mmCIF file of C-alpha atoms and ligand atoms in Angstrom:
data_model
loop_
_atom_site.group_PDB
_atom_site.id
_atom_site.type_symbol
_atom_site.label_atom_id
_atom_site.label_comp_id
_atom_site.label_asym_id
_atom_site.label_seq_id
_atom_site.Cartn_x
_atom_site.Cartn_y
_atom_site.Cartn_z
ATOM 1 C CA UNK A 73 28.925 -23.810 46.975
ATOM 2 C CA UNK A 74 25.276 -23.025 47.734
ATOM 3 C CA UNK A 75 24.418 -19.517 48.411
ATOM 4 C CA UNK A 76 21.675 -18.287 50.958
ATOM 5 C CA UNK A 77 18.800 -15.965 49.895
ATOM 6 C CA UNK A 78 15.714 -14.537 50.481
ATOM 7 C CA UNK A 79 12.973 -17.123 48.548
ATOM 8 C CA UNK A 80 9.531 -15.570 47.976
ATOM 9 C CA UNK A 81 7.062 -18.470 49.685
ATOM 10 C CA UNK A 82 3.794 -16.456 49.897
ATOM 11 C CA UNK A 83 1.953 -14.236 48.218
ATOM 12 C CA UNK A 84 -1.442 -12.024 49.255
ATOM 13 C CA UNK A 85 -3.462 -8.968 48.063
ATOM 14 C CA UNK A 86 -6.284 -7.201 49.215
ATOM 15 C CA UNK A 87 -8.338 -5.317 46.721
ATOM 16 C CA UNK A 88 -11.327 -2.817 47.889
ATOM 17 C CA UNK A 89 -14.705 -3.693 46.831
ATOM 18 C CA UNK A 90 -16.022 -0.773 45.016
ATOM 19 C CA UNK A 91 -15.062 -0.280 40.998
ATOM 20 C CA UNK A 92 -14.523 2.838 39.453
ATOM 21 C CA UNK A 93 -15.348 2.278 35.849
ATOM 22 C CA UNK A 94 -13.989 4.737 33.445
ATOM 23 C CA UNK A 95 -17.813 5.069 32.324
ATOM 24 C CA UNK A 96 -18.415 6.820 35.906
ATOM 25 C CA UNK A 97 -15.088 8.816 35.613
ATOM 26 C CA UNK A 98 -16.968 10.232 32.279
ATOM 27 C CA UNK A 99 -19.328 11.522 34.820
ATOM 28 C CA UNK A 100 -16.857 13.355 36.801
ATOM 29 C CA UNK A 101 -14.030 14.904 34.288
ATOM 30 C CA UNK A 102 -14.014 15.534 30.566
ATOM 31 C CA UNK A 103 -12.843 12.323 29.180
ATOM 32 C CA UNK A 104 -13.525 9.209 27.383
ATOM 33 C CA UNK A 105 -13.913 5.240 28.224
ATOM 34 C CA UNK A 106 -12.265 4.886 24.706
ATOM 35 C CA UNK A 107 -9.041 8.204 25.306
ATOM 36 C CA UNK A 108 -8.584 6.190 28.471
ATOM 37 C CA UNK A 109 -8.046 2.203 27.367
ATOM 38 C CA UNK A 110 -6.374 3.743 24.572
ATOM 39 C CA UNK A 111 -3.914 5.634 26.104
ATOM 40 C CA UNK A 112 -3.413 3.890 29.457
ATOM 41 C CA UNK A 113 -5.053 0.246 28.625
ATOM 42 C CA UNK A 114 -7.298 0.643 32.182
ATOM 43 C CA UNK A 115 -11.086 -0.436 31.908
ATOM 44 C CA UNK A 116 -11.389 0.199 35.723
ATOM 45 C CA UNK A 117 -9.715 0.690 38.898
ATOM 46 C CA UNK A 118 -10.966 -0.606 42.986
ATOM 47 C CA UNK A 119 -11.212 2.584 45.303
ATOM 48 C CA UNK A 120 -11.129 2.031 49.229
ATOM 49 C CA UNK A 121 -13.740 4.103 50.644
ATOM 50 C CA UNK A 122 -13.430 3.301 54.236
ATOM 51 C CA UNK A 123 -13.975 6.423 55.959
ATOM 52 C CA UNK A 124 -11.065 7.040 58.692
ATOM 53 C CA UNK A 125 -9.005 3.889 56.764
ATOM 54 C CA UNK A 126 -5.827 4.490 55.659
ATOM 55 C CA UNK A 127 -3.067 1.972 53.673
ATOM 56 C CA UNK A 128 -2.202 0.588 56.932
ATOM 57 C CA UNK A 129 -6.169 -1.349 56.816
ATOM 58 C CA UNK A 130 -5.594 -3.187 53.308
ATOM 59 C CA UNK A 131 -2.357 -3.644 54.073
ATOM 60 C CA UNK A 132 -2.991 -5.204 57.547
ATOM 61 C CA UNK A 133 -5.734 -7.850 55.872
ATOM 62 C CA UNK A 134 -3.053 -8.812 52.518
ATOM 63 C CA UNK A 135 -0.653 -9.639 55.638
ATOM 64 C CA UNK A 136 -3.327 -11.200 57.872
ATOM 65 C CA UNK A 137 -4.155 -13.470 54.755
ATOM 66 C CA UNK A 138 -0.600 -13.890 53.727
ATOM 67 C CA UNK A 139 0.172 -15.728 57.137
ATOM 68 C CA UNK A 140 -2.780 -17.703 56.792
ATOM 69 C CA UNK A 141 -1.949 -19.282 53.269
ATOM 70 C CA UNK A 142 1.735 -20.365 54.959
ATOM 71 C CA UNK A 143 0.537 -21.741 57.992
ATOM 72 C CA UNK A 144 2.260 -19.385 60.219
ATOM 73 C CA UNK A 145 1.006 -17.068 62.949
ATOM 74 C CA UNK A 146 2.077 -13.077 62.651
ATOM 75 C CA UNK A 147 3.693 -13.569 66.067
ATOM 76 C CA UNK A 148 6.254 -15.755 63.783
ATOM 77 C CA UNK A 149 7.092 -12.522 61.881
ATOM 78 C CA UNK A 150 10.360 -11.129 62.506
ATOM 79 C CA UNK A 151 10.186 -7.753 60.267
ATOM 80 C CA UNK A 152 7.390 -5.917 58.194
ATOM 81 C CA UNK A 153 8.517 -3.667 55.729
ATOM 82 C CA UNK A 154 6.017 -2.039 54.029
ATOM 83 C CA UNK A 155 6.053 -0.039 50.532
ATOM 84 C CA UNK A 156 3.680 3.397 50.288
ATOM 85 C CA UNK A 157 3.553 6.637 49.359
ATOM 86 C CA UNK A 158 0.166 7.043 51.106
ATOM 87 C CA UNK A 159 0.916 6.450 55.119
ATOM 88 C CA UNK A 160 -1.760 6.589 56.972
ATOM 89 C CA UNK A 161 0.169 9.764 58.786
ATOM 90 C CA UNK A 162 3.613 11.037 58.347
ATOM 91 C CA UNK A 163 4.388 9.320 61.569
ATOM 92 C CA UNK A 164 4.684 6.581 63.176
ATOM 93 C CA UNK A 165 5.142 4.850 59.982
ATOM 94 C CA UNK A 166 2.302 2.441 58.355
ATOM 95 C CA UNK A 167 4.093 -0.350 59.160
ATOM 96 C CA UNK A 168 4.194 0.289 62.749
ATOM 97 C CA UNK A 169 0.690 0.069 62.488
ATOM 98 C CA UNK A 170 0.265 -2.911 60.634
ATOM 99 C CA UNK A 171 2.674 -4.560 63.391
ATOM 100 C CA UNK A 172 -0.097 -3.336 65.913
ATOM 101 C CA UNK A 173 -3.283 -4.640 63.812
ATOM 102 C CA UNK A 174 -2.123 -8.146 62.638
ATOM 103 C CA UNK A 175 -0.528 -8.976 66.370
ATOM 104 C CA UNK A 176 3.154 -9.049 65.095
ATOM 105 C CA UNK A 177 4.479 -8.315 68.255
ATOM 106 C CA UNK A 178 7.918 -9.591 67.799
ATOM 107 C CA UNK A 179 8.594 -7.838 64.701
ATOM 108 C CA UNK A 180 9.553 -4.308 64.110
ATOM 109 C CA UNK A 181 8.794 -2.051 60.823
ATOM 110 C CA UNK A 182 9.390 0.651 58.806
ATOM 111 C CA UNK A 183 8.146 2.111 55.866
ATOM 112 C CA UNK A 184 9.805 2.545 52.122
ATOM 113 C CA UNK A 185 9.064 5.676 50.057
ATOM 114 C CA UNK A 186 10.125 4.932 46.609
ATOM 115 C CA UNK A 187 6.773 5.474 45.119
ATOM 116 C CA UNK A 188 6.193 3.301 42.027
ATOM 117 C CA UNK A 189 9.310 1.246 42.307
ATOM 118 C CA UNK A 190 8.519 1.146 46.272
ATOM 119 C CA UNK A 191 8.060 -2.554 46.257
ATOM 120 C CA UNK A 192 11.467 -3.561 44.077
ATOM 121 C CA UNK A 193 13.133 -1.567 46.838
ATOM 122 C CA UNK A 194 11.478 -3.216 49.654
ATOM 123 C CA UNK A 195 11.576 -6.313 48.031
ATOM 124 C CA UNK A 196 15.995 -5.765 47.852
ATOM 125 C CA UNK A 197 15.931 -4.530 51.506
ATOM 126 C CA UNK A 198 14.038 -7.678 52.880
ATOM 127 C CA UNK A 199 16.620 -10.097 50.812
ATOM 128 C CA UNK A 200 18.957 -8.502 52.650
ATOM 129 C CA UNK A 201 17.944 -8.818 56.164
ATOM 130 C CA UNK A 202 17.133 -12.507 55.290
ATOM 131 C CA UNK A 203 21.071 -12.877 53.965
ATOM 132 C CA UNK A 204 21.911 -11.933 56.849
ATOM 133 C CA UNK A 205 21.406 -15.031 58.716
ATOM 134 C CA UNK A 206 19.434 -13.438 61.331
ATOM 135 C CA UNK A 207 16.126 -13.271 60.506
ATOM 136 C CA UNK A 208 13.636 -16.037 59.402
ATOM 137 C CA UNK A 209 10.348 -14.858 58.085
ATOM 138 C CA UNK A 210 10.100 -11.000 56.174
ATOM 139 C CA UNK A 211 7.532 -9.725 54.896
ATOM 140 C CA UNK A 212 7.349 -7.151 52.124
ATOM 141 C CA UNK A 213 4.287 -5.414 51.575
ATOM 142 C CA UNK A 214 3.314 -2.717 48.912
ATOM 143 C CA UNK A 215 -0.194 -0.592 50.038
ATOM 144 C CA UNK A 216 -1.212 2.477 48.622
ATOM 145 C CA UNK A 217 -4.495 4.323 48.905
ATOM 146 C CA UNK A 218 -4.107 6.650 46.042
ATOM 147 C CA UNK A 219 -7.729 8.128 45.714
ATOM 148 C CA UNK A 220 -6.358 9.975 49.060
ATOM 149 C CA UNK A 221 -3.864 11.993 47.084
ATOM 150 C CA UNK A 222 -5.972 11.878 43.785
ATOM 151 C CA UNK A 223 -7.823 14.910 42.172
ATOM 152 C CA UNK A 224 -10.993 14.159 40.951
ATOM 153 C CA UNK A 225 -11.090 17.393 38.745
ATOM 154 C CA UNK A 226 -7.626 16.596 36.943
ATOM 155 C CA UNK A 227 -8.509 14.486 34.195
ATOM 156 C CA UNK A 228 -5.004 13.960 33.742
ATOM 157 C CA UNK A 229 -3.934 11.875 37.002
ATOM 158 C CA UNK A 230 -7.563 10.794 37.986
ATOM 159 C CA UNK A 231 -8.061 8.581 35.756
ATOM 160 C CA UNK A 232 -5.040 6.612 36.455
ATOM 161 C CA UNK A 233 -4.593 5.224 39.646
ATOM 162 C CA UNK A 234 -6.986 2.696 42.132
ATOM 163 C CA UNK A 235 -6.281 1.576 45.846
ATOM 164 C CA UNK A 236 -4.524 -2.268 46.857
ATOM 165 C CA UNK A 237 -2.302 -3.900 48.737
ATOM 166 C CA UNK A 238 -0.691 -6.802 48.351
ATOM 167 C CA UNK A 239 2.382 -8.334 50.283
ATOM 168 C CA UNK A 240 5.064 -11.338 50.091
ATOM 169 C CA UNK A 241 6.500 -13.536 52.737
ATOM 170 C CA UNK A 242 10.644 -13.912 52.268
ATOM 171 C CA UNK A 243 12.211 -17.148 54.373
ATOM 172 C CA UNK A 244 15.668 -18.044 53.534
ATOM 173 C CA UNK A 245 16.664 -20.564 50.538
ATOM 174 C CA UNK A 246 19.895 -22.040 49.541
ATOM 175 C CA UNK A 247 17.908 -22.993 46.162
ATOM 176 C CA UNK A 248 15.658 -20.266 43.846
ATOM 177 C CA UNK A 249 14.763 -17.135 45.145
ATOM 178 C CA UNK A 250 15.906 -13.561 44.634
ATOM 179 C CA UNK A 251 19.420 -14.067 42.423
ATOM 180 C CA UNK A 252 20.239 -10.299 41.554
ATOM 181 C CA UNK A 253 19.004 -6.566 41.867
ATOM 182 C CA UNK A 254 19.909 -2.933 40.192
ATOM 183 C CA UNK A 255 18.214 -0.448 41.676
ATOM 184 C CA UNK A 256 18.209 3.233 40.800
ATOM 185 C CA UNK A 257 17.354 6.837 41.668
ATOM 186 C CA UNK A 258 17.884 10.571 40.171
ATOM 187 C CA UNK A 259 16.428 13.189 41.577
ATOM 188 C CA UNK A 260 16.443 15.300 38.648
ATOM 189 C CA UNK A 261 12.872 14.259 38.408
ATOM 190 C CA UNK A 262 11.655 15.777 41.481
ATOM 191 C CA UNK A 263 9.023 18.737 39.946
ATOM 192 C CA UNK A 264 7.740 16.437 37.183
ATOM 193 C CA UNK A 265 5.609 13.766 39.635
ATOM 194 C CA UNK A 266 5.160 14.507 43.252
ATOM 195 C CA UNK A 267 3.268 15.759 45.594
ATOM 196 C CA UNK A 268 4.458 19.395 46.657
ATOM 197 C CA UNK A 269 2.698 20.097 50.118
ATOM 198 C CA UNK A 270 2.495 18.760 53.601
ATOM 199 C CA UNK A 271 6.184 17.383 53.616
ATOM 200 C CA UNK A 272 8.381 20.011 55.913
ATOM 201 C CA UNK A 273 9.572 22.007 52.733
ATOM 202 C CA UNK A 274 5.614 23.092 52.519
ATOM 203 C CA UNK A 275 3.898 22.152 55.562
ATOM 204 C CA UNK A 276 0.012 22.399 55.154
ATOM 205 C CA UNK A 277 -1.386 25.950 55.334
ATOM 206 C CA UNK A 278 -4.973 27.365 53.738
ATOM 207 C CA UNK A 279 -2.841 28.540 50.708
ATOM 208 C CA UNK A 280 -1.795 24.913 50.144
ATOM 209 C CA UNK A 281 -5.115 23.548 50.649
ATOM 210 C CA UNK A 282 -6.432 26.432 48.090
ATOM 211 C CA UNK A 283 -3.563 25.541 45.440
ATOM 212 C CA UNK A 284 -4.204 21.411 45.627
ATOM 213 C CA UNK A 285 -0.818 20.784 46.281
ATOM 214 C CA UNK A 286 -2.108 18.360 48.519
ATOM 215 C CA UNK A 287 -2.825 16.436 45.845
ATOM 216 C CA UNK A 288 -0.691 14.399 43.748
ATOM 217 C CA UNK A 289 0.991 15.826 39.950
ATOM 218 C CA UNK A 290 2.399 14.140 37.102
ATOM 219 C CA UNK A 291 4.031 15.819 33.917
ATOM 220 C CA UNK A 292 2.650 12.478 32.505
ATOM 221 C CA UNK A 293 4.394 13.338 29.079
ATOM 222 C CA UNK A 294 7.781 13.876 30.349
ATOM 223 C CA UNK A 295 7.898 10.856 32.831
ATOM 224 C CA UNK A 296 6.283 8.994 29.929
ATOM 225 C CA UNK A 297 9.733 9.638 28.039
ATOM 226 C CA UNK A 298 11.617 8.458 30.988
ATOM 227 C CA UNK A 299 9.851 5.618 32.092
ATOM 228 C CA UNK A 300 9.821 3.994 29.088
ATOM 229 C CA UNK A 301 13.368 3.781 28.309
ATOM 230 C CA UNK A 302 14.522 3.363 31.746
ATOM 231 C CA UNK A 303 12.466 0.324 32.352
ATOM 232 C CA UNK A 304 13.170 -0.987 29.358
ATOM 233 C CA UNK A 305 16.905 0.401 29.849
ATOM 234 C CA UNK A 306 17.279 -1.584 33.429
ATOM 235 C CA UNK A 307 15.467 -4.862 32.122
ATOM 236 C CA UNK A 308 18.007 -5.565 29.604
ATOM 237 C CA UNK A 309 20.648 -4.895 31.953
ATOM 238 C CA UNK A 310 19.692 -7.384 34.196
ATOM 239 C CA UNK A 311 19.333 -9.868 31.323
ATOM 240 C CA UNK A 312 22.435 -9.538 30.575
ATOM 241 C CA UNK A 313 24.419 -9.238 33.635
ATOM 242 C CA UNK A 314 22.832 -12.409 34.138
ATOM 243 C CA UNK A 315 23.326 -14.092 30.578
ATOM 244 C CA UNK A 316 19.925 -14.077 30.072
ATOM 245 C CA UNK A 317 17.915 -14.035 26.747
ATOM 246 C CA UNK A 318 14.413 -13.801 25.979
ATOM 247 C CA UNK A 319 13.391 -16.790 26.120
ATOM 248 C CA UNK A 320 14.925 -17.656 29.197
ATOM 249 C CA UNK A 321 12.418 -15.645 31.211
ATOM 250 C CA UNK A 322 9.026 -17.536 31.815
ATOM 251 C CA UNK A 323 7.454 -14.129 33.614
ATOM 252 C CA UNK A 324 7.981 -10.536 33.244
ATOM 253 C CA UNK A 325 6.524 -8.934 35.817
ATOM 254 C CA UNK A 326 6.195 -5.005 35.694
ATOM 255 C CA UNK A 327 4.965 -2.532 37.240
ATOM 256 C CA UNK A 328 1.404 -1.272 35.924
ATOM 257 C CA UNK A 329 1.143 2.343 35.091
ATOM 258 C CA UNK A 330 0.682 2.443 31.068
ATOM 259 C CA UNK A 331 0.129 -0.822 28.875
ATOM 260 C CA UNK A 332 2.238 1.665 26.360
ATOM 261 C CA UNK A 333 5.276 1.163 28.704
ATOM 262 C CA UNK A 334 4.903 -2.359 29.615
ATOM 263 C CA UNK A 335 4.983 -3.454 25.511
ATOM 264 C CA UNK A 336 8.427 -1.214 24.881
ATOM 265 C CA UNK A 337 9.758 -2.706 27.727
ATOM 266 C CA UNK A 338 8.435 -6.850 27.105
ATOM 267 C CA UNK A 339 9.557 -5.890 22.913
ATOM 268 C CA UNK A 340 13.020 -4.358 24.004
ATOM 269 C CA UNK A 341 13.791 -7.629 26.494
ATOM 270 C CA UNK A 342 12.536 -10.144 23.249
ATOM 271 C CA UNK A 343 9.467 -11.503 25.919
ATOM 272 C CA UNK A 344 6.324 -12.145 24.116
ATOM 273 C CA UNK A 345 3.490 -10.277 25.442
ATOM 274 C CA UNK A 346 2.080 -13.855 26.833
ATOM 275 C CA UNK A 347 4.647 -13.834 29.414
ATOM 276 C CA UNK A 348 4.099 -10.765 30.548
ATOM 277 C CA UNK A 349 1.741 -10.433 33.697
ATOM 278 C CA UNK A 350 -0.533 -7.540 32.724
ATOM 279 C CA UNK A 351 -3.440 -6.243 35.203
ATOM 280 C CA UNK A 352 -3.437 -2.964 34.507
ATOM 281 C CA UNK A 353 -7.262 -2.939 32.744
ATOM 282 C CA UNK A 354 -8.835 -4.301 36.087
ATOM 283 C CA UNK A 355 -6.674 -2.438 38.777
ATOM 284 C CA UNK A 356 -4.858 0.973 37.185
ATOM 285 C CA UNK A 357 -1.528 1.822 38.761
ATOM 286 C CA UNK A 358 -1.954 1.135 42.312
ATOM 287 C CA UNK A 359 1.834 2.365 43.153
ATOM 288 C CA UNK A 360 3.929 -0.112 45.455
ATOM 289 C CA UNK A 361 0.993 -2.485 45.160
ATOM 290 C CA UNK A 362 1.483 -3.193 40.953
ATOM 291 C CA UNK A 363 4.191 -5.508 40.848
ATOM 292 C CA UNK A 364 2.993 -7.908 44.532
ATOM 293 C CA UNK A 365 -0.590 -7.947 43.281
ATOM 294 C CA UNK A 366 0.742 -9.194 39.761
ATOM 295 C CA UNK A 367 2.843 -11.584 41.643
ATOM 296 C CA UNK A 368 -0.635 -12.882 43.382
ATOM 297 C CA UNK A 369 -2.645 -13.063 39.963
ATOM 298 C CA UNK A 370 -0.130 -14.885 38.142
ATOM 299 C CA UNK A 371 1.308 -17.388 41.330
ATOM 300 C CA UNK A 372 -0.950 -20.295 39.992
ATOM 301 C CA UNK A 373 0.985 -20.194 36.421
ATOM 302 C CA UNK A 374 4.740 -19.753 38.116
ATOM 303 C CA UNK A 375 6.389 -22.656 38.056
ATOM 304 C CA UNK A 376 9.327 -23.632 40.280
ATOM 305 C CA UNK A 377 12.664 -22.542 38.998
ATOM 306 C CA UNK A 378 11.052 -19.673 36.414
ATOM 307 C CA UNK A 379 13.241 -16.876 35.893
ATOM 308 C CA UNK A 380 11.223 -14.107 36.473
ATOM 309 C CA UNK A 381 12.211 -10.233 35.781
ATOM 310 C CA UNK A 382 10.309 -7.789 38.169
ATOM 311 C CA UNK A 383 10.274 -4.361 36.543
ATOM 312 C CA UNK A 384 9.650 -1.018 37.967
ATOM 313 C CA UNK A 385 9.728 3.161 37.220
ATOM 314 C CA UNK A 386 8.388 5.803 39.474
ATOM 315 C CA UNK A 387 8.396 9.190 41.399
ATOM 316 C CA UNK A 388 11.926 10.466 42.837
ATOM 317 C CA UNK A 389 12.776 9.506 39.922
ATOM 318 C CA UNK A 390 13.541 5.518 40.938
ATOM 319 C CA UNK A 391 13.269 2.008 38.919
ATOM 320 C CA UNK A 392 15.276 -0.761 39.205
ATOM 321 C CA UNK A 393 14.966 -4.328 38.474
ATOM 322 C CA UNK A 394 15.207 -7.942 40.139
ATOM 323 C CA UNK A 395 15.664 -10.932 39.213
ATOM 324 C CA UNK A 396 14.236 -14.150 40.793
ATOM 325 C CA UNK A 397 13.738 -17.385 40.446
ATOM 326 C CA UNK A 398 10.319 -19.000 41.588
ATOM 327 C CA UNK A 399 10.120 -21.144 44.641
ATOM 328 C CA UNK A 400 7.477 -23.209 44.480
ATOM 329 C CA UNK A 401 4.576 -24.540 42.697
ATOM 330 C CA UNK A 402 1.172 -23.704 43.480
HETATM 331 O O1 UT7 B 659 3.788 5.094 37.738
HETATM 332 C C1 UT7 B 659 4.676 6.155 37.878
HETATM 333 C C2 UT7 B 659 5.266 6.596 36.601
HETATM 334 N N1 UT7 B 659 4.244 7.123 35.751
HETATM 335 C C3 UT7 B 659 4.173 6.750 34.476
HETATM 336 O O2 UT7 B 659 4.946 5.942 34.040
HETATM 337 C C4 UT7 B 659 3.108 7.407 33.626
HETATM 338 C C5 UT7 B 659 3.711 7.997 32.388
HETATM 339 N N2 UT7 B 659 2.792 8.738 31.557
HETATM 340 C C6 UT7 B 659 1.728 8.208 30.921
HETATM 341 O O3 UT7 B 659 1.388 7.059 31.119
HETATM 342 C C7 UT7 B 659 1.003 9.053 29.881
HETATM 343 O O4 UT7 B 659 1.767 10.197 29.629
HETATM 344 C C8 UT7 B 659 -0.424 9.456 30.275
HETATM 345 C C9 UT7 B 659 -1.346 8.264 30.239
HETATM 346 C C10 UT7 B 659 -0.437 10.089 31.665
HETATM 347 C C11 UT7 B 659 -0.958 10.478 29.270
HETATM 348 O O5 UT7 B 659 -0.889 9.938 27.948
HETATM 349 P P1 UT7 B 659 -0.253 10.788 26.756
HETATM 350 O O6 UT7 B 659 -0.358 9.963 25.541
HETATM 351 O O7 UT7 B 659 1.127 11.209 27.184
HETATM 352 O O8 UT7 B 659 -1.238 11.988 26.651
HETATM 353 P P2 UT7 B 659 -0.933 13.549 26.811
HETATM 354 O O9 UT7 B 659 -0.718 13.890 28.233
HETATM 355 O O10 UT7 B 659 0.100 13.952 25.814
HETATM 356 O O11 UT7 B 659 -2.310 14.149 26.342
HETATM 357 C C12 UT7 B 659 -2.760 14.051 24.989
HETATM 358 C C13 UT7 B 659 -4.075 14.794 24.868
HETATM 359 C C14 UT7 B 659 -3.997 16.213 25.387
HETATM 360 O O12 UT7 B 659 -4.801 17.020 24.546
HETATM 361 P P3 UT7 B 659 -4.115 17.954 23.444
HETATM 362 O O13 UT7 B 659 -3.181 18.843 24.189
HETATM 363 O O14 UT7 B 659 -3.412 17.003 22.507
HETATM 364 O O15 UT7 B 659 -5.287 18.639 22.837
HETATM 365 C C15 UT7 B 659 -4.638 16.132 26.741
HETATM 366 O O16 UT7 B 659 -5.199 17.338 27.155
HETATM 367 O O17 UT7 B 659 -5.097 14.146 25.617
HETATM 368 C C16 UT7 B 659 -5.697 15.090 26.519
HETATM 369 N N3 UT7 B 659 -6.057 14.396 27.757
HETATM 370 C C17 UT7 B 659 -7.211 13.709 27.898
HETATM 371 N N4 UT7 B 659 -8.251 13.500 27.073
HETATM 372 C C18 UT7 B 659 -9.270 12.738 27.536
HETATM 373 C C19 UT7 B 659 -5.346 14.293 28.890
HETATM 374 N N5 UT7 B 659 -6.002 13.551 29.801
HETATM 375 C C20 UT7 B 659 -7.164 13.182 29.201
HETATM 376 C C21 UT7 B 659 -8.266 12.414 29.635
HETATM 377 N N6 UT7 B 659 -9.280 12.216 28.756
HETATM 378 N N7 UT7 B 659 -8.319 11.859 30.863
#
């Protein structure tokens, strides 16, 4: 019996122009090319410096380009969910927008907050609507502008994160596609990455603006120790819910916020590190947008039929994993 589900068929990014080298981050906080690629494996990250531009502008283009490469018009799109912890404004959501600037006038959308693991989430939640029988193209797009949330005095976030966007198109499949998902979430992690003001709980006042809380903190030690064994944790889970072994999977695909994570995680699932898609060094951890733009860099090797493990750990706390099997060849 042949099972439907949501096959991944198209795959776009957008990446700003302008590169923030960690040599010019030397410039602007105490800290060191050499602490940096050590620590974090990131030469550089792209910063979107469009004044007035929010996600919902790269986003918009990855989509624009995404319909392009598939031969189908956004007016074909039936729903855009998009991935972000950066909106463009609280409300209406970024997707909305996107909707508005691509000409997707018969779709409807909404956003996803689940920070880092924003575009496994998505990713589940548009497999789903495609099960459902009653609706024919999805996309999934993870966008985040992080230099709007980023401190450039805290030389312990700054460094970290860049600005992308990069999206998916699901259509149903009877053969390939997205096989199985565990997602997860504990809010015990809360205080140790977020960002504190301008939600309801601390709406913007002078005293917020004075304290940064606009801005957005990391205990990066602490989620360090989390993220690394519940990445790793979920991975092998997945593996072996679905009898897999290492070398069964031709791609791991995880999300990019330390190179330190991504080995414990590839060592832990028995994947050599030259099946892992790694980024990181060119693009830092660009949130929803790590694991789509990955997806983008990497299409050209993906064969049809790969197993491929997507990966993901970030802010609520959330991580989960999928696993997929490639549609087509490039
Ligand atoms: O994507 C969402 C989920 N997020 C993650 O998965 C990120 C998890 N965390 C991490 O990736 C790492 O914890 C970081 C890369 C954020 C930090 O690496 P670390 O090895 O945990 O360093 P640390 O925070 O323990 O800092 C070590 C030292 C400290 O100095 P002392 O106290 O040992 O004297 C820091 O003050 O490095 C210092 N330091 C820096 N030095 C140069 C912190 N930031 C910098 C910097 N440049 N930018």
């Amino acid at each position: 019996m042949t099972t439907l589900t949501a096959a991944i068929t198209s795959v776009s990014a957008y990446l700003p122009e302008y590169i923030l080298t960690n040599k010019e981050l030397e410039s602007m906080v105490d800290t060191q090319d050499e602490w940096i690629q050590t620590r974090t494996g990131i030469k550089e990250r792209r910063i979107f410096k469009g004044e007035g531009q929010g996600t919902s502008v790269m986003a918009s283009e990855a989509v624009k380009s995404l319909c392009e490469k598939r031969g189908i018009t956004p007016q074909d799109i039936d729903v855009i969910i998009c991935a972000t912890v950066t909106p463009d404004m609280l409300f209406p959501s970024t997707a909305n927008l996107i909707c508005h600037n691509v000409g997707a006038v018969n779709a409807f959308g909404f956003d996803m907050a689940a920070a880092c693991s924003g575009f496994v989430y998505a990713l589940e939640t548009g497999t789903n609507f495609i099960k459902s029988g009653k609706y024919r193209y999805v996309v999934v797009v993870g966008a985040d502008k992080m230099s709007s949330i980023t401190n450039y005095q805290d030389r312990n976030n700054c460094i970290l994160f860049g600005d992308a966007a990069a999206a998916v198109l699901l259509e149903p499949t009877e053969e390939n596609g997205v096989q199985d998902s565990i997602l997860k979430t504990d809010g015990s992690g809360q205080n140790l990455i977020y960002l504190k003001a301008g939600g309801s709980a601390y709406p913007a006042t002078l005293a917020t603006i004075a304290a940064k809380e606009h801005y957005f903190y990391q205990d990066g030690k602490s989620v360090f120790k989390f993220a690394v064994t519940k990445m790793a944790d979920i991975a092998a889970e997945i593996m072996e819910k679905n009898s897999l072994a290492g070398d069964d999977i031709a791609y791991l695909v995880p999300h990019q916020a330390n190179k330190r994570i991504i080995e414990a995680t590839a060592n832990r699932m028995n994947v050599a590190m030259d099946k892992v898609t790694m980024n990181i060094d060119k693009y830092g951890n660009t949130t929803a947008a790590t694991i789509p733009l990955c997806l983008w860099e990497w299409e050209k090797k993906f064969k049809k039929g790969d197993n491929l493990i997507l990966v993901a750990f970030g802010g609520g706390f959330t991580w989960g994993a999928i696993y997929l099997k490639w549609a087509y060849n490039s």
